[in-house]
């Protein structure tokens, strides 16, 4: 997968290579996920309204994938670069202006350029294809918001130590019913209030997004460097606003005893398979999937673009200035991170489903 | 870099490719770091005593690196596989027995085989070389324990939002003075007590390790997938016991306002460089280093091998059993994770120092 | 670099990642090379006439590269898929129909689909960028036809054992003056006659294309698997019609004595540099460039699409059939392979210019 | 796969990652192939006599592969570095001394250091494992010498356009019966005479080695850059002495008409499969295997180390000198290239057998 495009450039896109041939795929399949990523709610979200209509330019023939690279493109419309002109030399705090300028010596300052969150639509488009293929293998991925600005969803609305599929359906259904994508309806209301308040104050809030993958077969992951959890960590940390990644109980493990943390094995009487009674490990042991649900969470920082005045530096004139950011910005990016994080998990899993290195001989690709 | 070897096999080793030519390198340079990884303290650590003497078999000529692959090897001695014979078909909770068995269909059950923590000595050996090269660029890496079993080092003994080099030296010196590698001497005493207690109870504890890299030049990191924080997350999560990774304030960002989180820029009057007053970002913006110290932390789970009886499954006979693990095991792995995490950070940074893609033209490799 | 697109699909394109920032780049720079690849001559070439107008959709801002991925696109127009409808189940001899069908289970049969030579325009577009960057380093790449259907250009019009820059300019100028891109004007006339004759007979001819790169600094190439000659061989062999690759004297080496083959070193009195008197090695020793011109040649097979009737198999009905191919096809692809082969050489060289692994410490990327 | 080691260093070795678990493997399996690579014949080969005994240090447990990296090592014994001391600053013509010195700034001059042909034993060791796995899939690889110093094996002793398995067995048996590994006994005698004569004259000769792989399933190869022929070209060109690679008729294609070159398809009445009557393509169309035998040939240059005096340059004193090379050197390296080329073909094929990208959905890895 390769993504390309700047926020206010001609277009954004992604090329997906390695998709199996023969998968039914239409622009509508992609569009559905893109629409979930789009800002929607007037009060708690950015007001930029883009159709974000995806075009499939290659790799699909008569409704089916060809096995050759799938190129997808979204034109950039509804672009107003005016607010960026006046601050084009200023390093916005919490943004990539300064580091890009240092690395590249120049940058497209309009709308964040390449470092814009808008880049994630290419990830979501690619992830939509991955999810279609994973669905052939009964792997399902559900993301939702579990915490915003300190308000936490109740345990029932989080992936618990031993996630069951039925609960996941409930989490998914509940999370998609509100603007913050939180499966706990009461917490969702509070979160929305908090976001509105932050917006009124010219400020923003962060939170935590959880992603659960069910149906993952045991055996995915390539020790010792390309472990499943390692690749998930990389994929999720590569999302712009993410500052932390954890698997299973994650940082909670630091405060647990071994006797609490260890998930005991038992034999499931229904299907005779070995399972664990708890799932503190988040479905991964030794970097390889166990067959239990894979659970990960990411820490999302508060949107750096805030209306409040901030101190910064004009990089061209090399002098300190006061910065006031105009334009349309989400006061909380968490709900929109949900489909992006889901996409990244899907992209990691699909990669392991298609590469077999060092596994059992009998699972080697048949001629 | 490629590592190889099973815990109770003939030997373990690593091949490091891409090291610049002309670096002075001796076995002693490597040995120093390996010795830091070794279990040392009778009461709070595993009792396996290995010389772990490293041999350099290639890539060094007349005391200098050749630019060709450096092969290093440590023979496995002091190996007693007896305790593993009787439990060889049992999936130890929290270990990779089950997932390896599912993936490969067979495994070397002795001492954890390939999934053993002993594999990390190869990482430390490779990291020692990386650190030598980084030192040429004035990049220094310091790791230490900031939390064990809920006991936290005081703020002074943690990398603070704006880490200064002088504090780092202090952290390093203090951390290496006690068995738990905690820079807060009082917390260190409490941590050791806690570990001893856990050991007496046949249990184990987890914790948090922090790694700080100073002197990192701005501009390292390759958006949008191979960002510096993404590669750090992958490298650190690939360490066996790690369940979470965070950069800068990490999960703390989820509870912060944008106005708190954003690090304001200013011009340093000493050297005229643009810097940030705080370092909540952990030295990385948009996936690219800013020049501020790079700060990351990992959540380390409690050692899964505990003396307490546990329920599990015999995978050969497919029946549930009670498991009692014998043998020598660290009740807390955190102090030994310190040099491993340092090594992984070093290996990520050295990689970026040597690859230039998409940066300024003038920094392209000179002929 | 990632290319995408089917011959008769919506569009073809390429995404180029890793281009240094700050390079002046316009669509016109790319277009010039694309135009060289286009079929031009009524009698000796295919009659498909495409504008092949390239669009740059990202990675360039205010006329300069940003260091972020450059996405380029060419819409497919003037497409007539009718001739392919009637033979869509037939495996055309010498084409990829059968192997694609076996691998993917389906294929876009129109115009060769993904296996079409039209895919090479994406390579040429990417190569045009690489050549711009190489020009900053005084590296120049010249390709030309040295043999068609047994007719060979005279020695003067081939890269000789010790190529001098002045001769290269002459080769380049002469080669671009005729439709077959042969630097020997007399041979060029004969080649054109031969091609016309083959066309009249409903047949096609093959040939040999040579590419020379001058100004390549010593030290490019990464032993032992990613040697410069190895990567050149891969890049050139990946061009559809190529069946052989050779470096320097190539297969001629099989008939030489060591005393003939070895290029003796001497000290150039002009600049005091060590050089070789001959260049049988083609500028590469031990997989690393020596500073002498890099010389490679590719064997180009005769165009498989010929008007003459051929025996083949209908893959749907599984019966043998007689095939008559209609449509517009080059009777000799060699002249159009020239810019493609040049592009592939440029793409290999640029990659080595930007990656430094295992070389001298002092050439490591400056902070 | 990663290889390491200098010719006169401590040892040479290779780490093979990604080998499927459960393959029976012993040192004897590897040793057999290493012995084929060893110099054997007193008159036509180098006189260095090494046991080259391979040790397997990891990745194998109770006689079966574990799926984890297999580390193999051969100690360097019978090493006499004396002849290299006196010429350590001299750039030997046709060798990598100069290019290594330019790239790395220093080198291990003893026995060619990293650039020595001795490095290929690591390739052969890795290839031996690949061949074991390929044998599970009924893929067999046969290499032999088809030309030395202009003397060519008769057509019967070369892979013909339509290679049949029975002929391959004959080629293999005949080739292994003489010191030059030529399947034509009469040509073999002449070749040996020629080599002896060259040796007496202090000179050396080159030749051509052919490798045939049968049983390769259709569908291997990843367009458009990682085509099967492209990867074969890279792998084979990475062998030190190789200056050219061709597939099928190779450079012969340049002199053929399309109507001759195209392999017509037919339906094999025995098994109902689609096959080609001829195999000019060498088993690869569009970069994907067709199921016909894969045929490739490499041009091997004459050994550069010759006894005859040569002109060269002392790189330390920067003056021209006359060089007389002492020591033990093969006057013709072709017979020893045979197992190396076989190994490289095996390593390419095994890679494709284990990676499935973009192929049919139903061949995706089963859970």
PDB file of C-alpha atoms in Angstrom, chain A residues 1-3 91-96 98-105 114-115 119 123 147-150 194 197-198 201 203-208 218-227 229-231 233-234 237-240 242-251 253-267 272-274 277 280-282 284-286 288-290 297-306 308-313 315 318-320 344 357-360, chain B residues 1-3 91-96 98-105 114-115 119 123 147-150 194 197-198 201 203-208 218-227 229-231 233-234 237-240 242-251 253-267 272-274 277 280-282 284-286 288-290 297-306 308-313 315 318-320 344 357-360:
ATOM      1  CA  UNK A   1       0.000   0.000   0.000  1.00  0.00           C
ATOM      2  CA  UNK A   2       1.230   3.461  -0.844  1.00  0.00           C
ATOM      3  CA  UNK A   3      -0.695   6.640  -0.084  1.00  0.00           C
ATOM      4  CA  UNK A  91       5.287  26.647  13.439  1.00  0.00           C
ATOM      5  CA  UNK A  92       1.889  25.716  14.863  1.00  0.00           C
ATOM      6  CA  UNK A  93       2.377  24.019  18.270  1.00  0.00           C
ATOM      7  CA  UNK A  94       1.590  20.322  18.260  1.00  0.00           C
ATOM      8  CA  UNK A  95       1.664  20.240  14.457  1.00  0.00           C
ATOM      9  CA  UNK A  96       4.278  18.964  12.032  1.00  0.00           C
ATOM     10  CA  UNK A  98       8.506  22.682  12.307  1.00  0.00           C
ATOM     11  CA  UNK A  99       9.672  19.099  11.867  1.00  0.00           C
ATOM     12  CA  UNK A 100       8.644  19.027   8.184  1.00  0.00           C
ATOM     13  CA  UNK A 101      10.406  22.319   7.592  1.00  0.00           C
ATOM     14  CA  UNK A 102      13.569  20.976   9.202  1.00  0.00           C
ATOM     15  CA  UNK A 103      13.468  17.725   7.275  1.00  0.00           C
ATOM     16  CA  UNK A 104      12.436  18.915   3.835  1.00  0.00           C
ATOM     17  CA  UNK A 105      13.437  22.578   3.802  1.00  0.00           C
ATOM     18  CA  UNK A 114       1.080  15.983   3.697  1.00  0.00           C
ATOM     19  CA  UNK A 115       0.884  15.898   7.503  1.00  0.00           C
ATOM     20  CA  UNK A 119      -4.254  11.686   4.570  1.00  0.00           C
ATOM     21  CA  UNK A 123      -5.815   4.500   4.775  1.00  0.00           C
ATOM     22  CA  UNK A 147     -12.598   7.454  26.831  1.00  0.00           C
ATOM     23  CA  UNK A 148     -12.719  11.171  26.060  1.00  0.00           C
ATOM     24  CA  UNK A 149     -11.258  13.895  28.252  1.00  0.00           C
ATOM     25  CA  UNK A 150     -11.250  11.601  31.267  1.00  0.00           C
ATOM     26  CA  UNK A 194     -17.410  17.967  27.232  1.00  0.00           C
ATOM     27  CA  UNK A 197     -17.588  22.948  26.193  1.00  0.00           C
ATOM     28  CA  UNK A 198     -13.995  22.597  24.985  1.00  0.00           C
ATOM     29  CA  UNK A 201     -13.488  27.639  25.163  1.00  0.00           C
ATOM     30  CA  UNK A 203      -9.825  24.322  23.195  1.00  0.00           C
ATOM     31  CA  UNK A 204      -9.816  20.584  22.392  1.00  0.00           C
ATOM     32  CA  UNK A 205      -9.799  17.198  24.156  1.00  0.00           C
ATOM     33  CA  UNK A 206      -8.146  13.808  23.685  1.00  0.00           C
ATOM     34  CA  UNK A 207      -9.264  10.280  24.390  1.00  0.00           C
ATOM     35  CA  UNK A 208      -8.797   6.562  23.883  1.00  0.00           C
ATOM     36  CA  UNK A 218      -4.052 -18.701  15.775  1.00  0.00           C
ATOM     37  CA  UNK A 219      -0.602 -18.477  14.242  1.00  0.00           C
ATOM     38  CA  UNK A 220      -0.418 -14.976  12.789  1.00  0.00           C
ATOM     39  CA  UNK A 221       2.771 -13.056  13.578  1.00  0.00           C
ATOM     40  CA  UNK A 222       6.422 -13.498  12.673  1.00  0.00           C
ATOM     41  CA  UNK A 223       8.882 -13.615  15.593  1.00  0.00           C
ATOM     42  CA  UNK A 224      11.063 -12.058  16.647  1.00  0.00           C
ATOM     43  CA  UNK A 225      10.847  -8.611  15.085  1.00  0.00           C
ATOM     44  CA  UNK A 226       7.693  -8.795  12.987  1.00  0.00           C
ATOM     45  CA  UNK A 227       5.452 -10.003  15.759  1.00  0.00           C
ATOM     46  CA  UNK A 229       1.688  -6.909  18.315  1.00  0.00           C
ATOM     47  CA  UNK A 230       4.787  -5.137  16.991  1.00  0.00           C
ATOM     48  CA  UNK A 231       3.200  -4.556  13.591  1.00  0.00           C
ATOM     49  CA  UNK A 233       1.877  -0.969  17.326  1.00  0.00           C
ATOM     50  CA  UNK A 234       3.648   0.436  14.294  1.00  0.00           C
ATOM     51  CA  UNK A 237       1.272   4.693  16.079  1.00  0.00           C
ATOM     52  CA  UNK A 238       1.605   5.884  12.491  1.00  0.00           C
ATOM     53  CA  UNK A 239      -1.794   7.577  12.799  1.00  0.00           C
ATOM     54  CA  UNK A 240      -1.078  11.267  13.261  1.00  0.00           C
ATOM     55  CA  UNK A 242      -1.764   8.735  18.368  1.00  0.00           C
ATOM     56  CA  UNK A 243       0.739   8.941  21.254  1.00  0.00           C
ATOM     57  CA  UNK A 244       0.391   5.456  22.735  1.00  0.00           C
ATOM     58  CA  UNK A 245      -0.599   1.909  21.847  1.00  0.00           C
ATOM     59  CA  UNK A 246      -1.413  -0.990  24.124  1.00  0.00           C
ATOM     60  CA  UNK A 247      -2.398  -4.625  23.619  1.00  0.00           C
ATOM     61  CA  UNK A 248      -4.789  -6.469  25.962  1.00  0.00           C
ATOM     62  CA  UNK A 249      -4.550  -4.976  29.434  1.00  0.00           C
ATOM     63  CA  UNK A 250      -1.603  -2.914  28.176  1.00  0.00           C
ATOM     64  CA  UNK A 251      -0.233  -0.479  30.733  1.00  0.00           C
ATOM     65  CA  UNK A 253      -0.059  -5.084  33.170  1.00  0.00           C
ATOM     66  CA  UNK A 254       2.523  -2.921  34.934  1.00  0.00           C
ATOM     67  CA  UNK A 255       0.380  -3.038  38.067  1.00  0.00           C
ATOM     68  CA  UNK A 256      -0.634  -6.695  37.961  1.00  0.00           C
ATOM     69  CA  UNK A 257       0.792  -9.801  39.542  1.00  0.00           C
ATOM     70  CA  UNK A 258       1.799 -12.679  37.274  1.00  0.00           C
ATOM     71  CA  UNK A 259      -0.910 -14.818  38.842  1.00  0.00           C
ATOM     72  CA  UNK A 260      -3.541 -12.234  37.804  1.00  0.00           C
ATOM     73  CA  UNK A 261      -2.080 -11.432  34.402  1.00  0.00           C
ATOM     74  CA  UNK A 262      -1.593 -14.981  33.117  1.00  0.00           C
ATOM     75  CA  UNK A 263      -4.590 -16.227  31.144  1.00  0.00           C
ATOM     76  CA  UNK A 264      -5.221 -19.836  32.130  1.00  0.00           C
ATOM     77  CA  UNK A 265      -5.871 -22.317  29.337  1.00  0.00           C
ATOM     78  CA  UNK A 266      -8.868 -24.659  29.267  1.00  0.00           C
ATOM     79  CA  UNK A 267     -10.561 -26.896  26.755  1.00  0.00           C
ATOM     80  CA  UNK A 272     -12.854 -29.000  21.801  1.00  0.00           C
ATOM     81  CA  UNK A 273     -10.458 -26.147  21.137  1.00  0.00           C
ATOM     82  CA  UNK A 274      -7.932 -24.836  23.621  1.00  0.00           C
ATOM     83  CA  UNK A 277     -10.515 -18.114  30.403  1.00  0.00           C
ATOM     84  CA  UNK A 280      -5.427 -10.088  29.394  1.00  0.00           C
ATOM     85  CA  UNK A 281      -2.946 -10.850  26.647  1.00  0.00           C
ATOM     86  CA  UNK A 282      -5.281  -9.357  24.044  1.00  0.00           C
ATOM     87  CA  UNK A 284      -1.387 -12.420  21.322  1.00  0.00           C
ATOM     88  CA  UNK A 285       1.302 -14.516  23.041  1.00  0.00           C
ATOM     89  CA  UNK A 286       4.937 -14.427  21.982  1.00  0.00           C
ATOM     90  CA  UNK A 288       1.635 -14.738  17.616  1.00  0.00           C
ATOM     91  CA  UNK A 289      -2.157 -14.730  17.655  1.00  0.00           C
ATOM     92  CA  UNK A 290      -3.804 -17.263  19.954  1.00  0.00           C
ATOM     93  CA  UNK A 297      -6.161   0.635  22.304  1.00  0.00           C
ATOM     94  CA  UNK A 298      -4.636   3.917  21.212  1.00  0.00           C
ATOM     95  CA  UNK A 299      -4.166   7.187  23.085  1.00  0.00           C
ATOM     96  CA  UNK A 300      -5.392  10.083  20.942  1.00  0.00           C
ATOM     97  CA  UNK A 301      -4.055  13.524  21.736  1.00  0.00           C
ATOM     98  CA  UNK A 302      -6.325  16.591  21.782  1.00  0.00           C
ATOM     99  CA  UNK A 303      -6.524  18.312  18.391  1.00  0.00           C
ATOM    100  CA  UNK A 304      -3.578  20.702  18.230  1.00  0.00           C
ATOM    101  CA  UNK A 305      -5.447  23.288  16.120  1.00  0.00           C
ATOM    102  CA  UNK A 306      -7.210  25.366  18.756  1.00  0.00           C
ATOM    103  CA  UNK A 308      -6.997  29.953  21.852  1.00  0.00           C
ATOM    104  CA  UNK A 309      -3.994  32.170  21.243  1.00  0.00           C
ATOM    105  CA  UNK A 310      -0.652  30.410  21.510  1.00  0.00           C
ATOM    106  CA  UNK A 311       2.978  31.509  21.581  1.00  0.00           C
ATOM    107  CA  UNK A 312       5.137  30.322  18.734  1.00  0.00           C
ATOM    108  CA  UNK A 313       7.863  31.212  16.253  1.00  0.00           C
ATOM    109  CA  UNK A 315      10.360  30.408  11.028  1.00  0.00           C
ATOM    110  CA  UNK A 318      12.989  33.891  13.211  1.00  0.00           C
ATOM    111  CA  UNK A 319      11.006  35.772  15.800  1.00  0.00           C
ATOM    112  CA  UNK A 320       8.508  34.799  18.457  1.00  0.00           C
ATOM    113  CA  UNK A 344      -4.872  -0.029  10.198  1.00  0.00           C
ATOM    114  CA  UNK A 357       7.032 -17.710   6.560  1.00  0.00           C
ATOM    115  CA  UNK A 358       8.300 -20.363   8.865  1.00  0.00           C
ATOM    116  CA  UNK A 359       4.895 -21.828   9.629  1.00  0.00           C
ATOM    117  CA  UNK A 360       3.798 -25.423   9.299  1.00  0.00           C
TER     118      UNK A 360
ATOM    119  CA  UNK B   1      19.922  -7.253  11.646  1.00  0.00           C
ATOM    120  CA  UNK B   2      18.938 -10.856  11.978  1.00  0.00           C
ATOM    121  CA  UNK B   3      18.947 -12.768  15.243  1.00  0.00           C
ATOM    122  CA  UNK B  91       0.838 -24.689  27.469  1.00  0.00           C
ATOM    123  CA  UNK B  92       2.271 -22.450  30.171  1.00  0.00           C
ATOM    124  CA  UNK B  93      -0.086 -19.484  30.778  1.00  0.00           C
ATOM    125  CA  UNK B  94       1.270 -16.172  29.576  1.00  0.00           C
ATOM    126  CA  UNK B  95       3.964 -17.930  27.522  1.00  0.00           C
ATOM    127  CA  UNK B  96       4.237 -18.594  23.812  1.00  0.00           C
ATOM    128  CA  UNK B  98       0.402 -22.559  22.684  1.00  0.00           C
ATOM    129  CA  UNK B  99       0.762 -19.981  19.934  1.00  0.00           C
ATOM    130  CA  UNK B 100       4.076 -21.446  18.739  1.00  0.00           C
ATOM    131  CA  UNK B 101       2.589 -24.926  18.760  1.00  0.00           C
ATOM    132  CA  UNK B 102      -0.366 -23.719  16.683  1.00  0.00           C
ATOM    133  CA  UNK B 103       1.812 -21.851  14.209  1.00  0.00           C
ATOM    134  CA  UNK B 104       4.677 -24.277  13.749  1.00  0.00           C
ATOM    135  CA  UNK B 105       3.205 -27.631  14.768  1.00  0.00           C
ATOM    136  CA  UNK B 114      12.985 -19.317  20.378  1.00  0.00           C
ATOM    137  CA  UNK B 115      10.428 -17.392  22.443  1.00  0.00           C
ATOM    138  CA  UNK B 119      16.870 -14.059  22.582  1.00  0.00           C
ATOM    139  CA  UNK B 123      19.369  -7.494  20.380  1.00  0.00           C
ATOM    140  CA  UNK B 147       7.478   2.003  37.961  1.00  0.00           C
ATOM    141  CA  UNK B 148       7.279  -1.499  39.421  1.00  0.00           C
ATOM    142  CA  UNK B 149       4.140  -3.080  40.809  1.00  0.00           C
ATOM    143  CA  UNK B 150       2.492   0.286  41.286  1.00  0.00           C
ATOM    144  CA  UNK B 194       8.031  -5.656  46.601  1.00  0.00           C
ATOM    145  CA  UNK B 197       7.751 -10.352  48.552  1.00  0.00           C
ATOM    146  CA  UNK B 198       6.316 -11.417  45.213  1.00  0.00           C
ATOM    147  CA  UNK B 201       4.726 -15.754  47.344  1.00  0.00           C
ATOM    148  CA  UNK B 203       4.447 -14.670  42.133  1.00  0.00           C
ATOM    149  CA  UNK B 204       5.853 -11.888  39.942  1.00  0.00           C
ATOM    150  CA  UNK B 205       5.336  -8.174  39.241  1.00  0.00           C
ATOM    151  CA  UNK B 206       5.348  -5.881  36.203  1.00  0.00           C
ATOM    152  CA  UNK B 207       6.389  -2.293  35.682  1.00  0.00           C
ATOM    153  CA  UNK B 208       7.265   0.530  33.328  1.00  0.00           C
ATOM    154  CA  UNK B 218      15.565  17.104  13.755  1.00  0.00           C
ATOM    155  CA  UNK B 219      14.311  15.405  10.595  1.00  0.00           C
ATOM    156  CA  UNK B 220      14.444  11.680  11.403  1.00  0.00           C
ATOM    157  CA  UNK B 221      11.329   9.702  10.437  1.00  0.00           C
ATOM    158  CA  UNK B 222       9.649   8.846   7.165  1.00  0.00           C
ATOM    159  CA  UNK B 223       5.960   9.754   6.879  1.00  0.00           C
ATOM    160  CA  UNK B 224       3.378   8.485   6.607  1.00  0.00           C
ATOM    161  CA  UNK B 225       3.883   4.844   7.585  1.00  0.00           C
ATOM    162  CA  UNK B 226       7.520   4.703   8.655  1.00  0.00           C
ATOM    163  CA  UNK B 227       7.300   7.547  11.114  1.00  0.00           C
ATOM    164  CA  UNK B 229       7.290   6.999  16.581  1.00  0.00           C
ATOM    165  CA  UNK B 230       5.779   4.154  14.531  1.00  0.00           C
ATOM    166  CA  UNK B 231       9.124   2.388  14.186  1.00  0.00           C
ATOM    167  CA  UNK B 233       6.541   1.428  18.759  1.00  0.00           C
ATOM    168  CA  UNK B 234       7.210  -1.614  16.607  1.00  0.00           C
ATOM    169  CA  UNK B 237       6.557  -3.854  21.248  1.00  0.00           C
ATOM    170  CA  UNK B 238       8.631  -6.651  19.716  1.00  0.00           C
ATOM    171  CA  UNK B 239      10.291  -7.181  23.119  1.00  0.00           C
ATOM    172  CA  UNK B 240       8.662 -10.237  24.594  1.00  0.00           C
ATOM    173  CA  UNK B 242       6.022  -5.518  26.502  1.00  0.00           C
ATOM    174  CA  UNK B 243       2.251  -4.868  26.312  1.00  0.00           C
ATOM    175  CA  UNK B 244       2.213  -1.125  25.665  1.00  0.00           C
ATOM    176  CA  UNK B 245       4.309   1.693  24.240  1.00  0.00           C
ATOM    177  CA  UNK B 246       3.888   5.428  24.603  1.00  0.00           C
ATOM    178  CA  UNK B 247       5.708   8.492  23.316  1.00  0.00           C
ATOM    179  CA  UNK B 248       6.056  11.706  25.324  1.00  0.00           C
ATOM    180  CA  UNK B 249       3.069  12.048  27.651  1.00  0.00           C
ATOM    181  CA  UNK B 250       1.554   9.026  25.903  1.00  0.00           C
ATOM    182  CA  UNK B 251      -1.724   7.865  27.396  1.00  0.00           C
ATOM    183  CA  UNK B 253      -2.553  12.906  26.337  1.00  0.00           C
ATOM    184  CA  UNK B 254      -6.003  11.332  26.449  1.00  0.00           C
ATOM    185  CA  UNK B 255      -6.809  13.389  29.528  1.00  0.00           C
ATOM    186  CA  UNK B 256      -5.254  16.673  28.451  1.00  0.00           C
ATOM    187  CA  UNK B 257      -6.623  19.747  26.773  1.00  0.00           C
ATOM    188  CA  UNK B 258      -5.032  20.909  23.515  1.00  0.00           C
ATOM    189  CA  UNK B 259      -3.861  24.075  25.235  1.00  0.00           C
ATOM    190  CA  UNK B 260      -1.972  21.954  27.781  1.00  0.00           C
ATOM    191  CA  UNK B 261      -0.680  19.342  25.396  1.00  0.00           C
ATOM    192  CA  UNK B 262       0.709  21.645  22.697  1.00  0.00           C
ATOM    193  CA  UNK B 263       4.375  22.429  23.221  1.00  0.00           C
ATOM    194  CA  UNK B 264       4.896  26.117  22.454  1.00  0.00           C
ATOM    195  CA  UNK B 265       7.874  27.039  20.317  1.00  0.00           C
ATOM    196  CA  UNK B 266      10.434  29.671  21.279  1.00  0.00           C
ATOM    197  CA  UNK B 267      13.857  30.755  20.125  1.00  0.00           C
ATOM    198  CA  UNK B 272      19.375  30.725  18.224  1.00  0.00           C
ATOM    199  CA  UNK B 273      17.615  27.417  17.520  1.00  0.00           C
ATOM    200  CA  UNK B 274      13.878  26.930  17.614  1.00  0.00           C
ATOM    201  CA  UNK B 277       9.286  25.025  26.159  1.00  0.00           C
ATOM    202  CA  UNK B 280       4.826  16.579  25.842  1.00  0.00           C
ATOM    203  CA  UNK B 281       5.324  15.371  22.293  1.00  0.00           C
ATOM    204  CA  UNK B 282       8.393  13.365  23.320  1.00  0.00           C
ATOM    205  CA  UNK B 284       8.423  13.786  17.699  1.00  0.00           C
ATOM    206  CA  UNK B 285       5.889  15.785  15.664  1.00  0.00           C
ATOM    207  CA  UNK B 286       4.208  14.404  12.565  1.00  0.00           C
ATOM    208  CA  UNK B 288       9.579  13.324  12.529  1.00  0.00           C
ATOM    209  CA  UNK B 289      12.079  14.189  15.254  1.00  0.00           C
ATOM    210  CA  UNK B 290      12.090  17.815  16.403  1.00  0.00           C
ATOM    211  CA  UNK B 297       7.972   4.221  27.799  1.00  0.00           C
ATOM    212  CA  UNK B 298       6.993   0.566  27.714  1.00  0.00           C
ATOM    213  CA  UNK B 299       4.624  -1.402  29.906  1.00  0.00           C
ATOM    214  CA  UNK B 300       6.301  -4.628  31.048  1.00  0.00           C
ATOM    215  CA  UNK B 301       4.080  -7.469  32.139  1.00  0.00           C
ATOM    216  CA  UNK B 302       4.866  -9.553  35.233  1.00  0.00           C
ATOM    217  CA  UNK B 303       7.024 -12.586  34.459  1.00  0.00           C
ATOM    218  CA  UNK B 304       4.639 -15.358  33.420  1.00  0.00           C
ATOM    219  CA  UNK B 305       6.788 -18.145  34.885  1.00  0.00           C
ATOM    220  CA  UNK B 306       5.619 -18.269  38.488  1.00  0.00           C
ATOM    221  CA  UNK B 308       2.255 -20.736  42.117  1.00  0.00           C
ATOM    222  CA  UNK B 309       0.179 -23.605  40.717  1.00  0.00           C
ATOM    223  CA  UNK B 310      -1.837 -22.710  37.639  1.00  0.00           C
ATOM    224  CA  UNK B 311      -4.525 -24.422  35.610  1.00  0.00           C
ATOM    225  CA  UNK B 312      -3.676 -25.242  32.022  1.00  0.00           C
ATOM    226  CA  UNK B 313      -3.926 -27.805  29.231  1.00  0.00           C
ATOM    227  CA  UNK B 315      -1.683 -30.159  24.378  1.00  0.00           C
ATOM    228  CA  UNK B 318      -5.766 -32.657  25.281  1.00  0.00           C
ATOM    229  CA  UNK B 319      -6.721 -32.581  28.929  1.00  0.00           C
ATOM    230  CA  UNK B 320      -6.739 -29.937  31.618  1.00  0.00           C
ATOM    231  CA  UNK B 344      15.885  -1.251  20.336  1.00  0.00           C
ATOM    232  CA  UNK B 357      14.582   9.412   1.544  1.00  0.00           C
ATOM    233  CA  UNK B 358      12.685  12.453   0.581  1.00  0.00           C
ATOM    234  CA  UNK B 359      14.740  14.844   2.695  1.00  0.00           C
ATOM    235  CA  UNK B 360      16.503  17.998   1.589  1.00  0.00           C
TER     236      UNK B 360
END
